[in-house]
């Protein structure tokens, strides 16, 4: 299979799994009833933001396998993907914001570690992960505020 087909497969898998997890863990009445901080964005913003981020995450994953080919970057990419996909079932599915906060803190640490390790060997991946890191910082603050308010 060519590299471009693998890239398409990465994008399809990451975006597809993200959509499935989002569909299976829709914020419902429980979430609507929570107190939220003043900086909580409207619900409609999350799907388009995550879709763009998932495309970037997929490209970075593909680059980790086919460009940098470093085992540590592959392991960090898989770890962040696992934590990313675990957050929604923990926060929304199990209705456990505190558990979500623990998961997202580990996710953020993994993303930052990936950026630090990739910056010299794959600057493009580093740049593509910066919006992801910024969004996860915001999501961590939001998650933390929800834990504190509830």
mmCIF file of N, CA and C in Angstrom:
data_model
loop_
_atom_site.group_PDB
_atom_site.id
_atom_site.type_symbol
_atom_site.label_atom_id
_atom_site.label_comp_id
_atom_site.label_asym_id
_atom_site.label_seq_id
_atom_site.Cartn_x
_atom_site.Cartn_y
_atom_site.Cartn_z
ATOM 1 N N UNK A 1 0.850 -1.175 0.000
ATOM 2 C CA UNK A 1 0.000 0.000 0.000
ATOM 3 C C UNK A 1 0.896 1.239 0.000
ATOM 4 N N UNK A 2 0.517 2.265 -0.755
ATOM 5 C CA UNK A 2 1.320 3.478 -0.848
ATOM 6 C C UNK A 2 1.155 4.334 0.405
ATOM 7 N N UNK A 3 2.114 5.248 0.584
ATOM 8 C CA UNK A 3 2.059 6.145 1.744
ATOM 9 C C UNK A 3 0.785 6.980 1.747
ATOM 10 N N UNK A 4 0.355 7.427 0.587
ATOM 11 C CA UNK A 4 -0.858 8.256 0.529
ATOM 12 C C UNK A 4 -2.092 7.450 0.950
ATOM 13 N N UNK A 5 -2.115 6.165 0.631
ATOM 14 C CA UNK A 5 -3.234 5.335 1.079
ATOM 15 C C UNK A 5 -3.193 5.134 2.591
ATOM 16 N N UNK A 6 -1.992 5.008 3.148
ATOM 17 C CA UNK A 6 -1.871 4.911 4.603
ATOM 18 C C UNK A 6 -2.314 6.207 5.268
ATOM 19 N N UNK A 7 -1.981 7.338 4.657
ATOM 20 C CA UNK A 7 -2.417 8.622 5.195
ATOM 21 C C UNK A 7 -3.944 8.679 5.219
ATOM 22 N N UNK A 8 -4.565 8.297 4.129
ATOM 23 C CA UNK A 8 -6.035 8.278 4.064
ATOM 24 C C UNK A 8 -6.597 7.341 5.130
ATOM 25 N N UNK A 9 -5.951 6.199 5.336
ATOM 26 C CA UNK A 9 -6.396 5.243 6.346
ATOM 27 C C UNK A 9 -6.283 5.844 7.749
ATOM 28 N N UNK A 10 -5.178 6.525 8.042
ATOM 29 C CA UNK A 10 -5.020 7.186 9.343
ATOM 30 C C UNK A 10 -6.131 8.205 9.557
ATOM 31 N N UNK A 11 -6.385 9.031 8.544
ATOM 32 C CA UNK A 11 -7.423 10.068 8.666
ATOM 33 C C UNK A 11 -8.791 9.420 8.871
ATOM 34 N N UNK A 12 -9.099 8.430 8.062
ATOM 35 C CA UNK A 12 -10.387 7.740 8.182
ATOM 36 C C UNK A 12 -10.546 7.120 9.563
ATOM 37 N N UNK A 13 -9.510 6.453 10.047
ATOM 38 C CA UNK A 13 -9.589 5.760 11.340
ATOM 39 C C UNK A 13 -9.738 6.747 12.493
ATOM 40 N N UNK A 14 -8.903 7.773 12.526
ATOM 41 C CA UNK A 14 -8.938 8.713 13.653
ATOM 42 C C UNK A 14 -10.231 9.522 13.654
ATOM 43 N N UNK A 15 -10.584 10.106 12.509
ATOM 44 C CA UNK A 15 -11.817 10.891 12.445
ATOM 45 C C UNK A 15 -13.027 9.982 12.668
ATOM 46 N N UNK A 16 -13.019 8.817 12.054
ATOM 47 C CA UNK A 16 -14.132 7.886 12.206
ATOM 48 C C UNK A 16 -14.327 7.438 13.638
ATOM 49 N N UNK A 17 -13.254 7.034 14.301
ATOM 50 C CA UNK A 17 -13.370 6.615 15.703
ATOM 51 C C UNK A 17 -13.798 7.785 16.587
ATOM 52 N N UNK A 18 -13.276 8.970 16.298
ATOM 53 C CA UNK A 18 -13.681 10.152 17.055
ATOM 54 C C UNK A 18 -15.165 10.425 16.913
ATOM 55 N N UNK A 19 -15.676 10.298 15.688
ATOM 56 C CA UNK A 19 -17.107 10.510 15.457
ATOM 57 C C UNK A 19 -17.951 9.446 16.165
ATOM 58 N N UNK A 20 -17.507 8.208 16.099
ATOM 59 C CA UNK A 20 -18.243 7.125 16.763
ATOM 60 C C UNK A 20 -18.277 7.341 18.272
ATOM 61 N N UNK A 21 -17.130 7.670 18.856
ATOM 62 C CA UNK A 21 -17.072 7.893 20.301
ATOM 63 C C UNK A 21 -17.941 9.092 20.682
ATOM 64 N N UNK A 22 -17.904 10.141 19.869
ATOM 65 C CA UNK A 22 -18.761 11.294 20.123
ATOM 66 C C UNK A 22 -20.234 10.945 20.037
ATOM 67 N N UNK A 23 -20.582 10.149 19.047
ATOM 68 C CA UNK A 23 -21.980 9.721 18.865
ATOM 69 C C UNK A 23 -22.457 8.869 20.037
ATOM 70 N N UNK A 24 -21.586 8.011 20.542
ATOM 71 C CA UNK A 24 -21.957 7.119 21.645
ATOM 72 C C UNK A 24 -21.936 7.809 23.005
ATOM 73 N N UNK A 25 -21.365 9.004 23.069
ATOM 74 C CA UNK A 25 -21.225 9.713 24.346
ATOM 75 C C UNK A 25 -21.710 11.150 24.217
ATOM 76 N N UNK A 26 -22.918 11.309 23.736
ATOM 77 C CA UNK A 26 -23.493 12.633 23.525
ATOM 78 C C UNK A 26 -23.818 13.265 24.876
ATOM 79 N N UNK A 27 -23.441 14.543 25.049
ATOM 80 C CA UNK A 27 -23.844 15.217 26.289
ATOM 81 C C UNK A 27 -25.367 15.277 26.354
ATOM 82 N N UNK A 28 -25.913 14.782 27.411
ATOM 83 C CA UNK A 28 -27.371 14.730 27.537
ATOM 84 C C UNK A 28 -27.870 15.627 28.643
ATOM 85 N N UNK A 29 -28.987 15.224 29.227
ATOM 86 C CA UNK A 29 -29.622 16.011 30.283
ATOM 87 C C UNK A 29 -28.696 16.172 31.488
ATOM 88 N N UNK A 30 -27.931 15.123 31.783
ATOM 89 C CA UNK A 30 -26.996 15.204 32.914
ATOM 90 C C UNK A 30 -26.024 16.355 32.714
ATOM 91 N N UNK A 31 -25.412 16.433 31.537
ATOM 92 C CA UNK A 31 -24.448 17.492 31.255
ATOM 93 C C UNK A 31 -25.132 18.861 31.230
ATOM 94 N N UNK A 32 -26.311 18.928 30.642
ATOM 95 C CA UNK A 32 -27.043 20.197 30.567
ATOM 96 C C UNK A 32 -27.344 20.736 31.963
ATOM 97 N N UNK A 33 -27.523 19.845 32.930
ATOM 98 C CA UNK A 33 -27.830 20.260 34.293
ATOM 99 C C UNK A 33 -26.631 20.687 35.122
ATOM 100 N N UNK A 34 -25.435 20.496 34.610
ATOM 101 C CA UNK A 34 -24.236 20.888 35.357
ATOM 102 C C UNK A 34 -24.041 22.402 35.327
ATOM 103 N N UNK A 35 -23.464 22.926 36.395
ATOM 104 C CA UNK A 35 -23.025 24.318 36.390
ATOM 105 C C UNK A 35 -21.755 24.393 35.560
ATOM 106 N N UNK A 36 -21.692 25.415 34.707
ATOM 107 C CA UNK A 36 -20.539 25.558 33.819
ATOM 108 C C UNK A 36 -19.945 26.947 33.986
ATOM 109 N N UNK A 37 -18.656 27.075 33.712
ATOM 110 C CA UNK A 37 -18.011 28.386 33.865
ATOM 111 C C UNK A 37 -18.442 29.344 32.751
ATOM 112 N N UNK A 38 -18.154 30.601 32.957
ATOM 113 C CA UNK A 38 -18.529 31.646 32.005
ATOM 114 C C UNK A 38 -17.891 31.441 30.633
ATOM 115 N N UNK A 39 -16.764 30.752 30.579
ATOM 116 C CA UNK A 39 -16.050 30.576 29.306
ATOM 117 C C UNK A 39 -16.431 29.295 28.572
ATOM 118 N N UNK A 40 -17.490 28.637 29.022
ATOM 119 C CA UNK A 40 -17.961 27.426 28.347
ATOM 120 C C UNK A 40 -18.505 27.802 26.962
ATOM 121 N N UNK A 41 -17.927 27.235 25.898
ATOM 122 C CA UNK A 41 -18.416 27.589 24.559
ATOM 123 C C UNK A 41 -19.745 26.890 24.253
ATOM 124 N N UNK A 42 -20.427 27.339 23.200
ATOM 125 C CA UNK A 42 -21.664 26.643 22.813
ATOM 126 C C UNK A 42 -21.336 25.224 22.345
ATOM 127 N N UNK A 43 -22.261 24.315 22.576
ATOM 128 C CA UNK A 43 -22.033 22.904 22.254
ATOM 129 C C UNK A 43 -21.705 22.663 20.778
ATOM 130 N N UNK A 44 -22.245 23.458 19.876
ATOM 131 C CA UNK A 44 -22.050 23.231 18.446
ATOM 132 C C UNK A 44 -20.589 23.397 18.024
ATOM 133 N N UNK A 45 -19.776 24.086 18.814
ATOM 134 C CA UNK A 45 -18.386 24.360 18.416
ATOM 135 C C UNK A 45 -17.496 23.117 18.519
ATOM 136 N N UNK A 46 -17.853 22.180 19.386
ATOM 137 C CA UNK A 46 -16.964 21.053 19.659
ATOM 138 C C UNK A 46 -16.773 20.127 18.453
ATOM 139 N N UNK A 47 -17.822 19.783 17.757
ATOM 140 C CA UNK A 47 -17.703 18.846 16.625
ATOM 141 C C UNK A 47 -16.800 19.384 15.515
ATOM 142 N N UNK A 48 -16.969 20.618 15.037
ATOM 143 C CA UNK A 48 -16.067 21.079 13.981
ATOM 144 C C UNK A 48 -14.624 21.231 14.450
ATOM 145 N N UNK A 49 -14.439 21.701 15.682
ATOM 146 C CA UNK A 49 -13.070 21.843 16.194
ATOM 147 C C UNK A 49 -12.402 20.484 16.280
ATOM 148 N N UNK A 50 -13.087 19.510 16.866
ATOM 149 C CA UNK A 50 -12.486 18.185 17.003
ATOM 150 C C UNK A 50 -12.258 17.513 15.649
ATOM 151 N N UNK A 51 -13.117 17.764 14.693
ATOM 152 C CA UNK A 51 -12.911 17.163 13.376
ATOM 153 C C UNK A 51 -11.613 17.672 12.757
ATOM 154 N N UNK A 52 -11.390 18.971 12.811
ATOM 155 C CA UNK A 52 -10.135 19.541 12.288
ATOM 156 C C UNK A 52 -8.943 18.995 13.070
ATOM 157 N N UNK A 53 -9.075 18.974 14.382
ATOM 158 C CA UNK A 53 -7.972 18.461 15.204
ATOM 159 C C UNK A 53 -7.701 16.989 14.921
ATOM 160 N N UNK A 54 -8.750 16.198 14.737
ATOM 161 C CA UNK A 54 -8.541 14.778 14.446
ATOM 162 C C UNK A 54 -7.827 14.578 13.109
ATOM 163 N N UNK A 55 -8.089 15.413 12.139
ATOM 164 C CA UNK A 55 -7.346 15.321 10.870
ATOM 165 C C UNK A 55 -5.870 15.611 11.128
ATOM 166 N N UNK A 56 -5.577 16.668 11.888
ATOM 167 C CA UNK A 56 -4.176 16.984 12.210
ATOM 168 C C UNK A 56 -3.524 15.853 13.009
ATOM 169 N N UNK A 57 -4.245 15.321 13.985
ATOM 170 C CA UNK A 57 -3.722 14.217 14.800
ATOM 171 C C UNK A 57 -3.416 13.010 13.910
ATOM 172 N N UNK A 58 -4.301 12.728 12.963
ATOM 173 C CA UNK A 58 -4.095 11.599 12.049
ATOM 174 C C UNK A 58 -2.858 11.810 11.188
ATOM 175 N N UNK A 59 -2.680 13.015 10.675
ATOM 176 C CA UNK A 59 -1.498 13.304 9.853
ATOM 177 C C UNK A 59 -0.235 13.136 10.676
ATOM 178 N N UNK A 60 -0.269 13.597 11.917
ATOM 179 C CA UNK A 60 0.890 13.428 12.797
ATOM 180 C C UNK A 60 1.144 11.949 13.066
ATOM 181 N N UNK A 61 0.105 11.184 13.279
ATOM 182 C CA UNK A 61 0.279 9.737 13.468
ATOM 183 C C UNK A 61 0.920 9.098 12.256
ATOM 184 N N UNK A 62 0.424 9.452 11.081
ATOM 185 C CA UNK A 62 0.995 8.929 9.837
ATOM 186 C C UNK A 62 2.464 9.309 9.715
ATOM 187 N N UNK A 63 2.771 10.564 10.038
ATOM 188 C CA UNK A 63 4.169 11.016 9.974
ATOM 189 C C UNK A 63 5.034 10.243 10.971
ATOM 190 N N UNK A 64 4.471 9.919 12.129
ATOM 191 C CA UNK A 64 5.228 9.163 13.130
ATOM 192 C C UNK A 64 5.594 7.778 12.611
ATOM 193 N N UNK A 65 4.721 7.198 11.803
ATOM 194 C CA UNK A 65 4.989 5.870 11.258
ATOM 195 C C UNK A 65 5.851 5.912 10.000
ATOM 196 N N UNK A 66 5.681 6.922 9.159
ATOM 197 C CA UNK A 66 6.315 6.889 7.845
ATOM 198 C C UNK A 66 7.372 7.957 7.591
ATOM 199 N N UNK A 67 7.458 8.971 8.443
ATOM 200 C CA UNK A 67 8.459 10.024 8.238
ATOM 201 C C UNK A 67 9.536 9.933 9.316
ATOM 202 N N UNK A 68 9.162 10.158 10.574
ATOM 203 C CA UNK A 68 10.175 10.111 11.635
ATOM 204 C C UNK A 68 10.523 8.676 11.998
ATOM 205 N N UNK A 69 9.521 7.797 11.999
ATOM 206 C CA UNK A 69 9.683 6.368 12.279
ATOM 207 C C UNK A 69 10.385 6.092 13.609
ATOM 208 N N UNK A 70 10.211 6.979 14.581
ATOM 209 C CA UNK A 70 10.813 6.775 15.901
ATOM 210 C C UNK A 70 9.832 6.063 16.812
ATOM 211 N N UNK A 71 10.311 5.059 17.489
ATOM 212 C CA UNK A 71 9.461 4.250 18.374
ATOM 213 C C UNK A 71 8.865 5.084 19.501
ATOM 214 N N UNK A 72 9.640 6.023 20.052
ATOM 215 C CA UNK A 72 9.107 6.826 21.152
ATOM 216 C C UNK A 72 7.954 7.715 20.690
ATOM 217 N N UNK A 73 8.049 8.267 19.479
ATOM 218 C CA UNK A 73 6.960 9.099 18.961
ATOM 219 C C UNK A 73 5.732 8.261 18.642
ATOM 220 N N UNK A 74 5.955 7.071 18.110
ATOM 221 C CA UNK A 74 4.830 6.173 17.857
ATOM 222 C C UNK A 74 4.110 5.831 19.164
ATOM 223 N N UNK A 75 4.876 5.510 20.196
ATOM 224 C CA UNK A 75 4.285 5.141 21.488
ATOM 225 C C UNK A 75 3.525 6.315 22.101
ATOM 226 N N UNK A 76 4.094 7.512 22.019
ATOM 227 C CA UNK A 76 3.409 8.685 22.556
ATOM 228 C C UNK A 76 2.142 8.997 21.759
ATOM 229 N N UNK A 77 2.212 8.831 20.442
ATOM 230 C CA UNK A 77 1.034 9.091 19.616
ATOM 231 C C UNK A 77 -0.088 8.112 19.971
ATOM 232 N N UNK A 78 0.233 6.836 20.098
ATOM 233 C CA UNK A 78 -0.772 5.835 20.458
ATOM 234 C C UNK A 78 -1.337 6.140 21.854
ATOM 235 N N UNK A 79 -0.478 6.512 22.777
ATOM 236 C CA UNK A 79 -0.917 6.810 24.143
ATOM 237 C C UNK A 79 -1.872 7.990 24.168
ATOM 238 N N UNK A 80 -1.518 9.066 23.452
ATOM 239 C CA UNK A 80 -2.406 10.225 23.457
ATOM 240 C C UNK A 80 -3.727 9.891 22.782
ATOM 241 N N UNK A 81 -3.689 9.046 21.763
ATOM 242 C CA UNK A 81 -4.924 8.667 21.073
ATOM 243 C C UNK A 81 -5.819 7.868 22.010
ATOM 244 N N UNK A 82 -5.230 6.938 22.747
ATOM 245 C CA UNK A 82 -5.978 6.140 23.718
ATOM 246 C C UNK A 82 -6.621 7.050 24.766
ATOM 247 N N UNK A 83 -5.842 7.972 25.326
ATOM 248 C CA UNK A 83 -6.361 8.875 26.353
ATOM 249 C C UNK A 83 -7.435 9.801 25.774
ATOM 250 N N UNK A 84 -7.214 10.268 24.553
ATOM 251 C CA UNK A 84 -8.181 11.124 23.884
ATOM 252 C C UNK A 84 -9.520 10.403 23.746
ATOM 253 N N UNK A 85 -9.478 9.188 23.249
ATOM 254 C CA UNK A 85 -10.705 8.424 23.039
ATOM 255 C C UNK A 85 -11.324 7.943 24.354
ATOM 256 N N UNK A 86 -10.571 7.892 25.419
ATOM 257 C CA UNK A 86 -11.074 7.469 26.721
ATOM 258 C C UNK A 86 -11.825 8.587 27.444
ATOM 259 N N UNK A 87 -11.485 9.840 27.137
ATOM 260 C CA UNK A 87 -12.037 10.966 27.885
ATOM 261 C C UNK A 87 -13.567 11.045 27.780
ATOM 262 N N UNK A 88 -14.126 11.017 26.585
ATOM 263 C CA UNK A 88 -15.586 11.166 26.433
ATOM 264 C C UNK A 88 -16.375 10.077 27.164
ATOM 265 N N UNK A 89 -15.989 8.807 27.041
ATOM 266 C CA UNK A 89 -16.724 7.789 27.811
ATOM 267 C C UNK A 89 -16.624 8.003 29.327
ATOM 268 N N UNK A 90 -15.485 8.512 29.786
ATOM 269 C CA UNK A 90 -15.336 8.753 31.226
ATOM 270 C C UNK A 90 -16.168 9.956 31.670
ATOM 271 N N UNK A 91 -16.046 11.053 30.947
ATOM 272 C CA UNK A 91 -16.723 12.287 31.332
ATOM 273 C C UNK A 91 -18.221 12.196 31.076
ATOM 274 N N UNK A 92 -18.603 11.910 29.832
ATOM 275 C CA UNK A 92 -20.019 11.899 29.464
ATOM 276 C C UNK A 92 -20.692 10.551 29.722
ATOM 277 N N UNK A 93 -20.052 9.469 29.289
ATOM 278 C CA UNK A 93 -20.663 8.147 29.420
ATOM 279 C C UNK A 93 -20.834 7.729 30.870
ATOM 280 N N UNK A 94 -19.761 7.832 31.650
ATOM 281 C CA UNK A 94 -19.812 7.452 33.063
ATOM 282 C C UNK A 94 -20.284 8.598 33.953
ATOM 283 N N UNK A 95 -20.400 9.798 33.364
ATOM 284 C CA UNK A 95 -20.812 10.997 34.102
ATOM 285 C C UNK A 95 -19.878 11.261 35.278
ATOM 286 N N UNK A 96 -18.574 11.187 34.994
ATOM 287 C CA UNK A 96 -17.543 11.357 36.013
ATOM 288 C C UNK A 96 -16.573 12.468 35.597
ATOM 289 N N UNK A 97 -16.910 13.745 35.831
ATOM 290 C CA UNK A 97 -16.009 14.828 35.451
ATOM 291 C C UNK A 97 -14.629 14.750 36.116
ATOM 292 N N UNK A 98 -14.576 14.280 37.367
ATOM 293 C CA UNK A 98 -13.279 14.179 38.045
ATOM 294 C C UNK A 98 -12.384 13.143 37.359
ATOM 295 N N UNK A 99 -12.966 12.027 36.950
ATOM 296 C CA UNK A 99 -12.200 11.028 36.205
ATOM 297 C C UNK A 99 -11.764 11.611 34.866
ATOM 298 N N UNK A 100 -12.651 12.348 34.223
ATOM 299 C CA UNK A 100 -12.296 13.024 32.980
ATOM 300 C C UNK A 100 -11.124 13.963 33.177
ATOM 301 N N UNK A 101 -11.101 14.665 34.302
ATOM 302 C CA UNK A 101 -10.000 15.587 34.587
ATOM 303 C C UNK A 101 -8.671 14.844 34.728
ATOM 304 N N UNK A 102 -8.681 13.735 35.399
ATOM 305 C CA UNK A 102 -7.457 12.933 35.538
ATOM 306 C C UNK A 102 -6.975 12.484 34.157
ATOM 307 N N UNK A 103 -7.891 11.995 33.342
ATOM 308 C CA UNK A 103 -7.529 11.514 32.004
ATOM 309 C C UNK A 103 -6.988 12.647 31.153
ATOM 310 N N UNK A 104 -7.650 13.806 31.181
ATOM 311 C CA UNK A 104 -7.220 14.904 30.317
ATOM 312 C C UNK A 104 -5.877 15.485 30.774
ATOM 313 N N UNK A 105 -5.588 15.417 32.067
ATOM 314 C CA UNK A 105 -4.261 15.858 32.529
ATOM 315 C C UNK A 105 -3.164 14.946 31.984
ATOM 316 N N UNK A 106 -3.413 13.646 31.993
ATOM 317 C CA UNK A 106 -2.446 12.716 31.397
ATOM 318 C C UNK A 106 -2.359 12.921 29.885
ATOM 319 N N UNK A 107 -3.492 13.187 29.250
ATOM 320 C CA UNK A 107 -3.502 13.470 27.819
ATOM 321 C C UNK A 107 -2.652 14.696 27.510
ATOM 322 N N UNK A 108 -2.859 15.757 28.247
ATOM 323 C CA UNK A 108 -2.089 16.981 28.020
ATOM 324 C C UNK A 108 -0.593 16.738 28.214
ATOM 325 N N UNK A 109 -0.239 16.015 29.255
ATOM 326 C CA UNK A 109 1.181 15.705 29.499
ATOM 327 C C UNK A 109 1.768 14.901 28.345
ATOM 328 N N UNK A 110 1.001 13.964 27.819
ATOM 329 C CA UNK A 110 1.474 13.137 26.701
ATOM 330 C C UNK A 110 1.653 13.982 25.438
ATOM 331 N N UNK A 111 0.713 14.875 25.172
ATOM 332 C CA UNK A 111 0.817 15.757 24.008
ATOM 333 C C UNK A 111 2.056 16.640 24.118
ATOM 334 N N UNK A 112 2.258 17.228 25.290
ATOM 335 C CA UNK A 112 3.429 18.101 25.492
ATOM 336 C C UNK A 112 4.713 17.294 25.329
ATOM 337 N N UNK A 113 4.756 16.106 25.874
ATOM 338 C CA UNK A 113 5.946 15.266 25.729
ATOM 339 C C UNK A 113 6.190 14.925 24.261
ATOM 340 N N UNK A 114 5.130 14.622 23.529
ATOM 341 C CA UNK A 114 5.278 14.360 22.099
ATOM 342 C C UNK A 114 5.874 15.576 21.402
ATOM 343 N N UNK A 115 5.351 16.759 21.680
ATOM 344 C CA UNK A 115 5.844 17.995 21.055
ATOM 345 C C UNK A 115 7.323 18.209 21.364
ATOM 346 N N UNK A 116 7.692 18.013 22.615
ATOM 347 C CA UNK A 116 9.092 18.197 23.023
ATOM 348 C C UNK A 116 10.002 17.216 22.289
ATOM 349 N N UNK A 117 9.597 15.973 22.210
ATOM 350 C CA UNK A 117 10.444 14.956 21.565
ATOM 351 C C UNK A 117 10.458 15.079 20.047
ATOM 352 N N UNK A 118 9.389 15.574 19.455
ATOM 353 C CA UNK A 118 9.303 15.649 17.994
ATOM 354 C C UNK A 118 9.900 16.933 17.431
ATOM 355 N N UNK A 119 10.103 17.948 18.251
ATOM 356 C CA UNK A 119 10.444 19.262 17.716
ATOM 357 C C UNK A 119 11.707 19.294 16.873
ATOM 358 N N UNK A 120 12.687 18.482 17.186
ATOM 359 C CA UNK A 120 13.934 18.488 16.397
ATOM 360 C C UNK A 120 13.894 17.495 15.239
ATOM 361 N N UNK A 121 13.189 16.377 15.411
ATOM 362 C CA UNK A 121 13.189 15.348 14.367
ATOM 363 C C UNK A 121 12.033 15.499 13.383
ATOM 364 N N UNK A 122 10.947 16.157 13.811
ATOM 365 C CA UNK A 122 9.795 16.329 12.931
ATOM 366 C C UNK A 122 9.072 17.637 13.280
ATOM 367 N N UNK A 123 9.674 18.775 12.894
ATOM 368 C CA UNK A 123 9.071 20.072 13.219
ATOM 369 C C UNK A 123 7.652 20.237 12.680
ATOM 370 N N UNK A 124 7.342 19.622 11.544
ATOM 371 C CA UNK A 124 5.993 19.741 10.991
ATOM 372 C C UNK A 124 4.967 19.116 11.929
ATOM 373 N N UNK A 125 5.285 17.955 12.480
ATOM 374 C CA UNK A 125 4.368 17.323 13.433
ATOM 375 C C UNK A 125 4.217 18.174 14.687
ATOM 376 N N UNK A 126 5.303 18.763 15.123
ATOM 377 C CA UNK A 126 5.249 19.651 16.278
ATOM 378 C C UNK A 126 4.270 20.792 16.023
ATOM 379 N N UNK A 127 4.390 21.419 14.866
ATOM 380 C CA UNK A 127 3.490 22.526 14.521
ATOM 381 C C UNK A 127 2.039 22.067 14.426
ATOM 382 N N UNK A 128 1.816 20.878 13.876
ATOM 383 C CA UNK A 128 0.446 20.372 13.753
ATOM 384 C C UNK A 128 -0.154 20.005 15.107
ATOM 385 N N UNK A 129 0.681 19.697 16.096
ATOM 386 C CA UNK A 129 0.171 19.358 17.423
ATOM 387 C C UNK A 129 -0.064 20.592 18.296
ATOM 388 N N UNK A 130 0.451 21.751 17.913
ATOM 389 C CA UNK A 130 0.271 22.947 18.739
ATOM 390 C C UNK A 130 -1.199 23.350 18.892
ATOM 391 N N UNK A 131 -2.009 23.369 17.819
ATOM 392 C CA UNK A 131 -3.436 23.687 18.035
ATOM 393 C C UNK A 131 -4.132 22.648 18.922
ATOM 394 N N UNK A 132 -3.744 21.410 18.768
ATOM 395 C CA UNK A 132 -4.284 20.329 19.597
ATOM 396 C C UNK A 132 -3.939 20.587 21.062
ATOM 397 N N UNK A 133 -2.674 20.902 21.325
ATOM 398 C CA UNK A 133 -2.244 21.184 22.694
ATOM 399 C C UNK A 133 -3.013 22.380 23.258
ATOM 400 N N UNK A 134 -3.172 23.417 22.465
ATOM 401 C CA UNK A 134 -3.890 24.612 22.923
ATOM 402 C C UNK A 134 -5.345 24.266 23.265
ATOM 403 N N UNK A 135 -5.994 23.485 22.406
ATOM 404 C CA UNK A 135 -7.390 23.109 22.661
ATOM 405 C C UNK A 135 -7.499 22.232 23.907
ATOM 406 N N UNK A 136 -6.555 21.332 24.090
ATOM 407 C CA UNK A 136 -6.601 20.456 25.265
ATOM 408 C C UNK A 136 -6.311 21.249 26.541
ATOM 409 N N UNK A 137 -5.472 22.276 26.460
ATOM 410 C CA UNK A 137 -5.283 23.168 27.619
ATOM 411 C C UNK A 137 -6.629 23.805 27.976
ATOM 412 N N UNK A 138 -7.310 24.342 26.963
ATOM 413 C CA UNK A 138 -8.623 24.945 27.185
ATOM 414 C C UNK A 138 -9.604 23.919 27.750
ATOM 415 N N UNK A 139 -9.643 22.723 27.157
ATOM 416 C CA UNK A 139 -10.559 21.675 27.614
ATOM 417 C C UNK A 139 -10.239 21.244 29.044
ATOM 418 N N UNK A 140 -8.959 21.249 29.395
ATOM 419 C CA UNK A 140 -8.559 20.901 30.759
ATOM 420 C C UNK A 140 -9.070 21.948 31.744
ATOM 421 N N UNK A 141 -8.930 23.217 31.384
ATOM 422 C CA UNK A 141 -9.450 24.286 32.239
ATOM 423 C C UNK A 141 -10.966 24.191 32.378
ATOM 424 N N UNK A 142 -11.630 23.906 31.282
ATOM 425 C CA UNK A 142 -13.082 23.751 31.296
ATOM 426 C C UNK A 142 -13.495 22.566 32.169
ATOM 427 N N UNK A 143 -12.831 21.440 31.978
ATOM 428 C CA UNK A 143 -13.109 20.242 32.777
ATOM 429 C C UNK A 143 -12.872 20.523 34.259
ATOM 430 N N UNK A 144 -11.749 21.164 34.569
ATOM 431 C CA UNK A 144 -11.435 21.506 35.966
ATOM 432 C C UNK A 144 -12.474 22.434 36.574
ATOM 433 N N UNK A 145 -12.930 23.413 35.794
ATOM 434 C CA UNK A 145 -13.940 24.344 36.301
ATOM 435 C C UNK A 145 -15.260 23.620 36.557
ATOM 436 N N UNK A 146 -15.612 22.702 35.696
ATOM 437 C CA UNK A 146 -16.851 21.937 35.890
ATOM 438 C C UNK A 146 -16.759 21.086 37.148
ATOM 439 N N UNK A 147 -15.594 20.483 37.377
ATOM 440 C CA UNK A 147 -15.401 19.711 38.609
ATOM 441 C C UNK A 147 -15.570 20.622 39.830
ATOM 442 N N UNK A 148 -14.968 21.801 39.779
ATOM 443 C CA UNK A 148 -15.034 22.725 40.927
ATOM 444 C C UNK A 148 -16.442 23.259 41.160
ATOM 445 N N UNK A 149 -17.182 23.509 40.091
ATOM 446 C CA UNK A 149 -18.520 24.090 40.221
ATOM 447 C C UNK A 149 -19.591 23.063 40.596
ATOM 448 N N UNK A 150 -19.266 21.794 40.435
ATOM 449 C CA UNK A 150 -20.267 20.761 40.703
ATOM 450 C C UNK A 150 -19.770 19.892 41.825
#
